[in-house]
Coordinates of C-alpha atoms and ligand atoms in Angstrom, one line a residue:
M19 CA 11.9 -74.3 -67.1
E20 CA 9.9 -72.7 -69.9
C21 CA 6.5 -70.8 -69.8
G22 CA 4.7 -70.0 -73.0
G23 CA 8.0 -70.7 -74.9
H24 CA 9.9 -68.2 -72.6
P25 CA 12.7 -69.0 -70.2
M26 CA 11.2 -68.5 -66.7
E27 CA 14.2 -66.4 -65.6
T28 CA 12.7 -63.8 -68.0
I29 CA 9.7 -63.4 -65.6
A30 CA 11.9 -63.6 -62.5
S31 CA 14.1 -60.9 -63.7
V32 CA 11.3 -58.4 -64.3
R33 CA 10.4 -58.9 -60.6
Y34 CA 13.4 -57.0 -59.4
G35 CA 13.3 -54.0 -61.6
R36 CA 15.7 -55.4 -64.3
R37 CA 14.2 -55.7 -67.8
E38 CA 14.5 -58.5 -70.2
R39 CA 14.0 -58.4 -74.0
V40 CA 12.0 -61.1 -75.7
S41 CA 14.1 -62.2 -78.7
L42 CA 12.5 -61.8 -82.2
T43 CA 12.9 -65.5 -83.1
E44 CA 10.0 -66.4 -80.6
T45 CA 7.6 -64.1 -82.2
T46 CA 4.1 -65.3 -83.2
G47 CA 3.8 -62.1 -85.4
S48 CA 0.5 -61.6 -87.1
G49 CA -1.6 -58.7 -88.3
A50 CA 1.3 -57.0 -90.0
E51 CA 1.5 -57.1 -93.9
E52 CA 4.9 -57.1 -95.5
G53 CA 6.8 -53.8 -95.2
H54 CA 4.4 -52.7 -92.5
V55 CA 5.7 -51.3 -89.3
R56 CA 6.0 -54.1 -86.6
I57 CA 6.3 -54.3 -82.9
V58 CA 9.8 -55.6 -82.2
D59 CA 10.1 -55.2 -78.5
A60 CA 7.9 -54.9 -75.3
R61 CA 9.3 -54.5 -71.9
V62 CA 7.6 -54.9 -68.6
I63 CA 9.1 -52.5 -66.0
V64 CA 8.4 -52.8 -62.3
T65 CA 9.7 -50.0 -60.2
C66 CA 9.1 -48.5 -56.7
P67 CA 9.8 -44.7 -56.5
G68 CA 7.8 -44.4 -53.2
R69 CA 5.3 -46.9 -54.4
N70 CA 5.0 -49.8 -56.9
F71 CA 4.3 -49.2 -60.5
V72 CA 4.1 -51.6 -63.5
T73 CA 4.7 -50.1 -66.9
L74 CA 4.7 -51.6 -70.4
K75 CA 7.0 -50.0 -73.0
V76 CA 6.3 -51.1 -76.6
V77 CA 8.9 -50.4 -79.3
T78 CA 8.3 -50.6 -83.1
D79 CA 11.0 -51.4 -85.8
D80 CA 11.2 -47.7 -86.7
G81 CA 12.0 -46.8 -83.2
V82 CA 8.8 -45.3 -82.0
T83 CA 7.9 -46.2 -78.4
G84 CA 4.6 -46.1 -76.4
V85 CA 3.9 -46.6 -72.8
G86 CA 1.0 -48.1 -70.9
D87 CA 0.2 -48.2 -67.2
A88 CA -0.5 -51.7 -65.7
T89 CA -0.4 -50.9 -62.0
L90 CA -2.9 -52.9 -59.9
N91 CA -2.3 -51.8 -56.3
G92 CA -1.3 -54.8 -54.1
R93 CA -1.4 -57.1 -57.0
E94 CA 1.3 -55.6 -59.2
L95 CA 3.3 -58.7 -59.9
A96 CA 0.2 -60.7 -61.1
V97 CA -0.2 -58.2 -64.0
A98 CA 3.5 -58.0 -64.6
S99 CA 3.6 -61.8 -64.9
Y100 CA 0.5 -61.9 -67.1
L101 CA 2.0 -59.4 -69.5
T102 CA 5.4 -61.1 -69.6
A103 CA 4.3 -64.6 -70.0
H104 CA 1.0 -64.3 -71.9
V105 CA 0.9 -60.9 -73.7
V106 CA 4.4 -59.7 -74.7
P107 CA 5.1 -62.8 -76.9
L108 CA 1.9 -62.2 -78.8
L109 CA 2.7 -58.6 -79.5
I110 CA 6.0 -59.1 -81.2
G111 CA 5.6 -58.9 -85.0
R112 CA 2.2 -57.2 -84.8
D113 CA 1.2 -54.0 -86.5
P114 CA 1.0 -51.4 -83.8
A115 CA -1.5 -49.3 -85.8
R116 CA -4.1 -52.1 -85.3
I117 CA -5.4 -50.9 -81.9
E118 CA -8.9 -52.3 -82.0
D119 CA -7.9 -55.5 -83.5
T120 CA -5.2 -56.0 -80.9
W121 CA -7.7 -55.2 -78.2
Q122 CA -10.1 -57.8 -79.5
Y123 CA -7.2 -60.3 -80.1
L124 CA -6.2 -59.9 -76.4
Y125 CA -9.7 -59.9 -74.9
R126 CA -11.5 -62.6 -77.0
G127 CA -8.1 -64.5 -77.5
A128 CA -7.6 -64.9 -73.8
Y129 CA -10.9 -67.0 -73.6
W130 CA -10.9 -66.0 -69.9
R131 CA -12.3 -62.5 -70.2
R132 CA -12.7 -59.6 -67.8
G133 CA -11.3 -59.2 -64.3
P134 CA -8.7 -56.7 -63.0
V135 CA -5.5 -58.6 -64.0
T136 CA -6.5 -59.3 -67.6
M137 CA -8.1 -55.9 -68.2
S138 CA -5.1 -54.1 -66.7
A139 CA -2.8 -56.0 -68.9
I140 CA -4.9 -55.3 -72.0
A141 CA -5.1 -51.6 -70.9
A142 CA -1.3 -51.3 -70.9
V143 CA -1.0 -52.5 -74.4
D144 CA -3.9 -50.4 -75.6
T145 CA -2.6 -47.2 -74.1
A146 CA 0.9 -47.9 -75.5
L147 CA -0.5 -48.4 -79.0
W148 CA -2.4 -45.1 -78.8
D149 CA 0.7 -43.4 -77.7
I150 CA 2.5 -44.8 -80.7
K151 CA -0.3 -43.8 -83.0
G152 CA -0.3 -40.2 -81.8
K153 CA 3.5 -40.0 -82.3
V154 CA 3.3 -41.5 -85.7
A155 CA 0.5 -39.0 -86.6
G156 CA 2.4 -36.1 -84.9
L157 CA -0.6 -35.4 -82.8
P158 CA -1.6 -35.4 -79.2
V159 CA -3.9 -38.4 -78.6
Y160 CA -7.0 -36.1 -77.8
Q161 CA -6.9 -35.0 -81.4
L162 CA -7.2 -38.7 -82.6
L163 CA -10.2 -39.0 -80.2
G164 CA -12.2 -36.2 -81.9
G165 CA -10.3 -33.1 -80.6
R166 CA -11.0 -30.9 -77.7
S167 CA -14.5 -30.4 -76.2
R168 CA -13.1 -28.3 -73.4
E169 CA -9.9 -26.4 -72.5
G170 CA -8.9 -28.5 -69.5
A171 CA -10.2 -31.2 -67.1
T172 CA -11.6 -29.9 -63.8
V173 CA -9.9 -31.9 -61.1
Y174 CA -10.5 -32.5 -57.5
G175 CA -7.9 -32.9 -54.7
H176 CA -8.0 -34.8 -51.4
A177 CA -8.4 -32.8 -48.4
N178 CA -8.0 -35.2 -45.4
A179 CA -7.3 -35.0 -41.7
P180 CA -8.1 -36.7 -38.5
A181 CA -10.2 -33.8 -37.1
V182 CA -12.7 -31.4 -38.7
D183 CA -10.9 -28.2 -37.9
E184 CA -7.7 -29.6 -39.5
V185 CA -9.6 -30.6 -42.6
L186 CA -10.9 -27.2 -43.0
T187 CA -7.3 -25.9 -43.2
E188 CA -6.6 -28.5 -45.8
I189 CA -9.6 -27.5 -47.9
A190 CA -8.6 -23.8 -47.7
R191 CA -5.1 -24.9 -49.0
Y192 CA -6.6 -26.5 -52.1
V193 CA -9.0 -23.5 -52.6
A194 CA -5.8 -21.3 -52.6
L195 CA -4.2 -23.4 -55.2
G196 CA -7.3 -22.8 -57.4
Y197 CA -9.1 -26.1 -57.0
R198 CA -12.9 -25.9 -57.7
A199 CA -13.6 -29.3 -56.3
V200 CA -12.3 -31.1 -53.2
R201 CA -12.9 -34.5 -51.7
V202 CA -13.3 -34.4 -47.9
Q203 CA -12.3 -37.2 -45.7
T204 CA -11.9 -37.1 -41.9
G205 CA -11.2 -39.5 -39.1
V206 CA -14.2 -40.9 -37.2
P207 CA -14.3 -40.5 -33.4
G208 CA -13.7 -43.9 -31.7
L209 CA -11.9 -45.4 -34.8
A210 CA -8.1 -45.7 -34.7
A211 CA -7.8 -45.3 -38.6
T212 CA -10.2 -44.8 -41.5
Y213 CA -10.0 -44.7 -45.3
G214 CA -8.5 -41.8 -46.9
V215 CA -6.9 -40.1 -43.9
G216 CA -3.1 -40.2 -44.2
G217 CA -0.2 -38.6 -42.3
D218 CA 0.5 -35.5 -44.1
G219 CA -2.7 -34.3 -45.8
Q220 CA -1.4 -34.5 -49.3
F221 CA 0.3 -37.9 -49.9
Y222 CA -1.6 -40.9 -48.9
E223 CA -0.7 -44.4 -49.7
P224 CA -3.0 -47.1 -48.3
A225 CA -0.7 -50.1 -49.3
D226 CA 1.6 -49.7 -46.4
A227 CA 2.8 -53.2 -45.5
A228 CA 3.7 -56.6 -47.1
I229 CA 1.0 -58.3 -45.0
P230 CA -2.4 -56.3 -45.0
T231 CA -2.8 -53.9 -42.0
E232 CA -6.0 -54.7 -40.2
T233 CA -8.3 -51.8 -39.2
V234 CA -11.6 -51.8 -37.3
W235 CA -14.7 -50.3 -38.8
D236 CA -17.9 -49.0 -37.1
T237 CA -20.8 -47.9 -39.5
D238 CA -22.9 -46.3 -36.8
A239 CA -20.1 -44.1 -35.6
Y240 CA -19.4 -43.1 -39.2
L241 CA -23.1 -42.4 -40.1
H242 CA -23.3 -40.3 -37.0
H243 CA -20.3 -38.3 -37.6
V244 CA -20.2 -37.5 -41.5
P245 CA -23.2 -35.1 -41.7
G246 CA -21.7 -32.8 -39.1
V247 CA -18.4 -32.6 -41.0
F248 CA -20.2 -31.4 -44.2
A249 CA -22.3 -28.9 -42.2
R250 CA -19.1 -27.3 -41.0
V251 CA -17.4 -27.4 -44.4
R252 CA -20.5 -25.9 -46.2
A253 CA -20.8 -23.3 -43.5
E254 CA -17.1 -22.4 -43.9
F255 CA -16.7 -22.4 -47.7
G256 CA -20.2 -21.5 -48.9
P257 CA -22.2 -23.0 -51.8
Q258 CA -19.9 -22.7 -54.8
L259 CA -17.2 -25.2 -53.9
K260 CA -17.8 -28.7 -55.3
L261 CA -17.7 -31.2 -52.4
L262 CA -17.1 -34.9 -52.7
H263 CA -16.9 -37.8 -50.2
D264 CA -15.7 -41.4 -50.6
V265 CA -17.6 -44.0 -48.6
H266 CA -15.2 -46.6 -50.0
H267 CA -17.7 -49.5 -50.3
R268 CA -18.5 -49.7 -46.6
L269 CA -22.3 -49.5 -46.4
T270 CA -25.4 -51.5 -47.3
P271 CA -27.9 -49.9 -49.7
I272 CA -30.2 -48.7 -47.0
E273 CA -27.3 -47.3 -44.9
A274 CA -26.1 -45.5 -48.0
A275 CA -29.7 -44.3 -48.6
R276 CA -29.7 -42.8 -45.1
L277 CA -26.3 -41.2 -45.5
G278 CA -27.2 -39.7 -48.9
K279 CA -30.4 -38.3 -47.4
S280 CA -28.5 -36.8 -44.3
L281 CA -26.1 -35.1 -46.7
E282 CA -28.8 -33.5 -49.1
P283 CA -28.7 -30.2 -47.2
Y284 CA -24.9 -29.8 -48.1
G285 CA -25.3 -30.3 -51.9
L286 CA -22.5 -32.8 -52.6
T287 CA -21.4 -33.2 -56.1
W288 CA -21.0 -36.8 -55.4
L289 CA -21.0 -39.6 -52.8
E290 CA -18.6 -42.2 -54.0
D291 CA -18.7 -46.0 -53.8
P292 CA -21.4 -46.0 -51.1
V293 CA -21.7 -49.8 -51.4
P294 CA -19.8 -52.7 -53.1
A295 CA -21.1 -52.7 -56.6
E296 CA -21.3 -56.4 -57.5
L297 CA -25.1 -56.2 -57.0
Q298 CA -26.0 -53.4 -59.5
E299 CA -29.6 -53.4 -58.7
G300 CA -28.8 -52.7 -55.1
F301 CA -28.4 -49.1 -56.1
R302 CA -32.2 -48.9 -56.7
L303 CA -32.7 -48.7 -53.0
I304 CA -30.3 -45.8 -52.7
R305 CA -32.1 -44.0 -55.7
Q306 CA -35.5 -44.5 -54.1
H307 CA -34.4 -42.5 -50.9
T308 CA -32.0 -39.8 -51.9
T309 CA -31.1 -37.2 -54.5
T310 CA -27.4 -37.0 -53.6
P311 CA -25.5 -37.8 -56.7
I312 CA -23.7 -41.2 -56.8
A313 CA -20.3 -42.0 -58.3
V314 CA -19.1 -45.5 -58.7
G315 CA -16.6 -47.5 -60.8
E316 CA -12.9 -47.3 -59.9
V317 CA -12.8 -51.0 -59.4
F318 CA -14.7 -51.7 -62.6
N319 CA -12.9 -53.5 -65.5
S320 CA -15.4 -53.5 -68.3
V321 CA -18.7 -52.1 -69.5
W322 CA -20.5 -55.1 -68.1
D323 CA -19.6 -54.1 -64.6
C324 CA -21.7 -51.0 -65.1
H325 CA -24.1 -51.6 -67.9
Q326 CA -27.1 -51.8 -65.6
L327 CA -26.1 -49.0 -63.3
I328 CA -25.8 -46.7 -66.3
S329 CA -28.8 -47.9 -68.4
E330 CA -31.2 -47.7 -65.3
Q331 CA -29.6 -44.3 -64.4
L332 CA -28.7 -45.6 -60.9
V333 CA -25.5 -43.5 -60.8
D334 CA -24.5 -40.1 -61.9
Y335 CA -20.8 -40.4 -62.5
I336 CA -18.7 -43.4 -63.8
R337 CA -15.2 -43.6 -62.2
A338 CA -13.7 -46.2 -64.4
T339 CA -10.3 -45.4 -65.6
V340 CA -7.8 -46.2 -68.4
V341 CA -5.5 -48.6 -66.5
H342 CA -8.1 -50.9 -65.0
A343 CA -11.0 -50.7 -67.6
G344 CA -9.2 -52.0 -70.7
G345 CA -7.4 -48.9 -71.8
I346 CA -8.5 -45.8 -73.8
T347 CA -10.3 -48.0 -76.4
H348 CA -12.7 -49.6 -73.9
L349 CA -13.0 -46.7 -71.4
R350 CA -14.3 -44.6 -74.4
R351 CA -16.9 -47.3 -74.9
I352 CA -18.1 -47.0 -71.4
F353 CA -18.2 -43.2 -71.5
D354 CA -20.1 -43.4 -74.8
L355 CA -22.8 -45.6 -73.2
A356 CA -22.9 -43.4 -70.1
A357 CA -23.5 -40.3 -72.4
L358 CA -26.7 -41.8 -73.7
Y359 CA -28.0 -41.9 -70.1
H360 CA -26.9 -38.5 -68.8
V361 CA -24.1 -40.1 -66.8
R362 CA -20.7 -38.3 -66.6
S363 CA -17.2 -39.3 -66.3
G364 CA -15.4 -39.1 -63.0
S365 CA -12.2 -41.0 -63.6
H366 CA -10.2 -42.5 -60.8
G367 CA -6.9 -40.8 -60.4
A368 CA -5.3 -41.9 -57.1
S369 CA -1.6 -41.9 -56.7
D370 CA -1.4 -45.7 -57.2
L371 CA -2.3 -45.1 -60.8
S372 CA 0.8 -44.0 -62.5
P373 CA 1.4 -40.6 -64.4
V374 CA 1.0 -42.8 -67.6
C375 CA -2.5 -43.6 -66.6
L376 CA -3.3 -40.0 -65.6
A377 CA -1.8 -38.6 -68.9
A378 CA -4.0 -41.0 -71.0
A379 CA -7.1 -40.2 -69.0
L380 CA -6.7 -36.5 -69.6
H381 CA -6.8 -37.1 -73.4
L382 CA -10.2 -38.7 -72.9
D383 CA -11.3 -36.1 -70.4
V384 CA -10.9 -33.2 -72.7
S385 CA -12.4 -34.9 -75.7
I386 CA -15.5 -36.8 -74.5
P387 CA -18.9 -35.0 -74.5
N388 CA -19.9 -36.1 -71.0
F389 CA -16.9 -35.2 -68.9
G390 CA -17.7 -34.6 -65.2
L391 CA -14.6 -34.5 -63.0
Q392 CA -11.1 -36.0 -62.9
E393 CA -9.5 -37.2 -59.7
Y394 CA -6.0 -35.8 -59.2
M395 CA -4.0 -37.1 -56.3
R396 CA -0.5 -35.7 -56.7
H397 CA 2.3 -38.1 -57.2
T398 CA 5.5 -37.8 -55.1
P399 CA 8.5 -36.0 -56.6
D400 CA 10.3 -39.4 -57.0
T401 CA 7.5 -40.8 -59.0
D402 CA 7.3 -37.6 -61.2
A403 CA 11.0 -38.0 -61.9
V404 CA 10.7 -41.6 -63.1
F405 CA 7.7 -40.6 -65.3
P406 CA 8.5 -37.3 -67.0
H407 CA 5.2 -35.9 -68.4
G408 CA 3.8 -32.8 -70.2
Y409 CA 0.4 -32.5 -68.4
R410 CA 0.1 -29.5 -66.0
F411 CA -2.2 -28.1 -63.4
D412 CA -3.5 -24.6 -64.0
G413 CA -6.2 -22.9 -62.0
G414 CA -8.1 -26.0 -61.0
Y415 CA -7.8 -27.7 -64.4
L416 CA -5.3 -30.4 -65.5
L417 CA -4.2 -29.7 -69.2
P418 CA -3.0 -32.6 -71.3
S419 CA 0.3 -32.4 -73.1
E420 CA 0.4 -31.0 -76.6
E421 CA 3.2 -33.3 -77.5
P422 CA 2.5 -36.1 -80.1
G423 CA 1.2 -39.2 -78.4
L424 CA 0.3 -39.1 -74.6
G425 CA 3.0 -36.8 -73.5
V426 CA 4.5 -39.1 -70.9
D427 CA 7.4 -41.6 -70.7
I428 CA 9.4 -43.7 -68.2
D429 CA 13.0 -43.2 -67.4
E430 CA 14.1 -46.9 -67.3
D431 CA 17.5 -46.2 -65.8
L432 CA 16.0 -44.2 -63.0
A433 CA 13.2 -46.8 -62.6
A434 CA 15.8 -49.6 -62.2
R435 CA 17.2 -47.8 -59.1
H436 CA 13.9 -48.4 -57.3
P437 CA 13.3 -52.0 -56.9
Y438 CA 9.9 -53.5 -56.1
R439 CA 8.8 -53.7 -52.5
P440 CA 5.9 -56.0 -51.4
A441 CA 3.0 -53.9 -50.3
S442 CA -0.6 -55.0 -49.7
L443 CA -3.9 -52.8 -49.2
P444 CA -5.4 -53.0 -45.7
V445 CA -8.4 -55.1 -44.6
N446 CA -11.2 -54.0 -42.5
R447 CA -13.0 -55.9 -39.7
L448 CA -16.1 -55.0 -37.7
P449 CA -15.8 -54.7 -33.9
D450 CA -16.9 -58.3 -33.5
G451 CA -14.1 -59.5 -35.8
S452 CA -16.2 -60.1 -38.9
M453 CA -14.5 -59.3 -42.2
H454 CA -15.8 -56.0 -43.8
N455 CA -15.0 -54.0 -46.9
W456 CA -12.0 -51.8 -46.9
Ligands
LIG30 C1 -9.7 -44.4 -53.6 C2 -8.4 -44.9 -53.9 O1 -9.0 -42.4 -54.7 C3 -10.0 -43.0 -54.5 O2 -11.1 -42.8 -54.7 O3 -10.9 -45.1 -53.7 O4 -7.5 -44.2 -53.2 C4 -8.2 -46.4 -53.7 O5 -8.4 -46.7 -52.3 C5 -7.0 -46.9 -54.1 O6 -6.8 -46.5 -55.5 C6 -6.8 -48.5 -53.9 O7 -5.6 -48.7 -54.4
LIG31 MG1 -12.6 -44.1 -54.3

């Protein structure tokens, strides 16, 4: 059976970590004049060194390669299939230097625009083409984005533990490592599990089962508990340390307003994803009642998801990131809009975004004028081995690689040793059994 002119087994084989080349004869090559460099190969690599990742590797006829992250937690194979069946055939024969045209070609040409799967697929191509352009120019990508606006990207780490006393120890560990900003998540008395609290403090992977784990959520217990946590943390660490908290989409606007108000004495740098953000004007209610800064956007896929939030200054940090918001090209557009409205960047950087995404995000972080903070959840040693990279942590900052391109790659042989494992994100229910937001 065929799909888009490609033998179906092509898609099937990608699923199990093996890779398949798309032969040149099936190209729909356009956009490359005679004698111009062309894309001759593009491979979709699915691997699971501790958790699943999807990576696109683009190869030009003069042997230059570029990589792009396409990982969508819990929906990885949807993007891998979209890329293999609907994007890779369109890339072969194209001029890799035409990044903007390729972006528009894949976005407008899809007819069905936006959404996490489409925009993650476009992001992977865009990121890989920026990597190639940097290598061809012999420059790190941040130089192509206007050069450095700062030496490094201030990052925040995840301090999490079931109890407050334990989380104080975790925060102290981050401070000792040189972190200037820490996100604080604890358990909630009476709840068996809650977002952001993993087994060992450092590594936390929520997609822990093929069928979603079901957890129970209680807003009242949470709203009652959180202010006390930050009272303890502020008392222990003083006013300097930047403190963040992720509500993870679980409140209504008025509940979020109440939480924001109750946290004002502790001077948080941001309160993240207080409510689901489909209803952008819902943030007006939060703004009316609290001055606690708001960060939102890790689930956003395009500027349209945050246009009203930014232009009405309903948020203070935009958390969109390279892999889910259409790549470097489109994320820069979002940050440029944000800069007009005093909104800063706060890109998502959880460990389900691969080192390829993190490397790309850092080139934007050090070059844009309105940088705020970069999330930095460390990847496991297995993941770091599959994705060799040149970025490094230094005294609370992440520094991008100085190598030409993005400064990251994928070891395909090592990746092939870690086949895909089905894994879904959890779901949340209220005590009465109603579905809620995880
Ligand atoms: C979280 C993420 O890091 C964060 O801010 O919201 O860990 C998120 O839960 C995962 O990326 C979902 O895959
Ligand atoms: Mg978050």
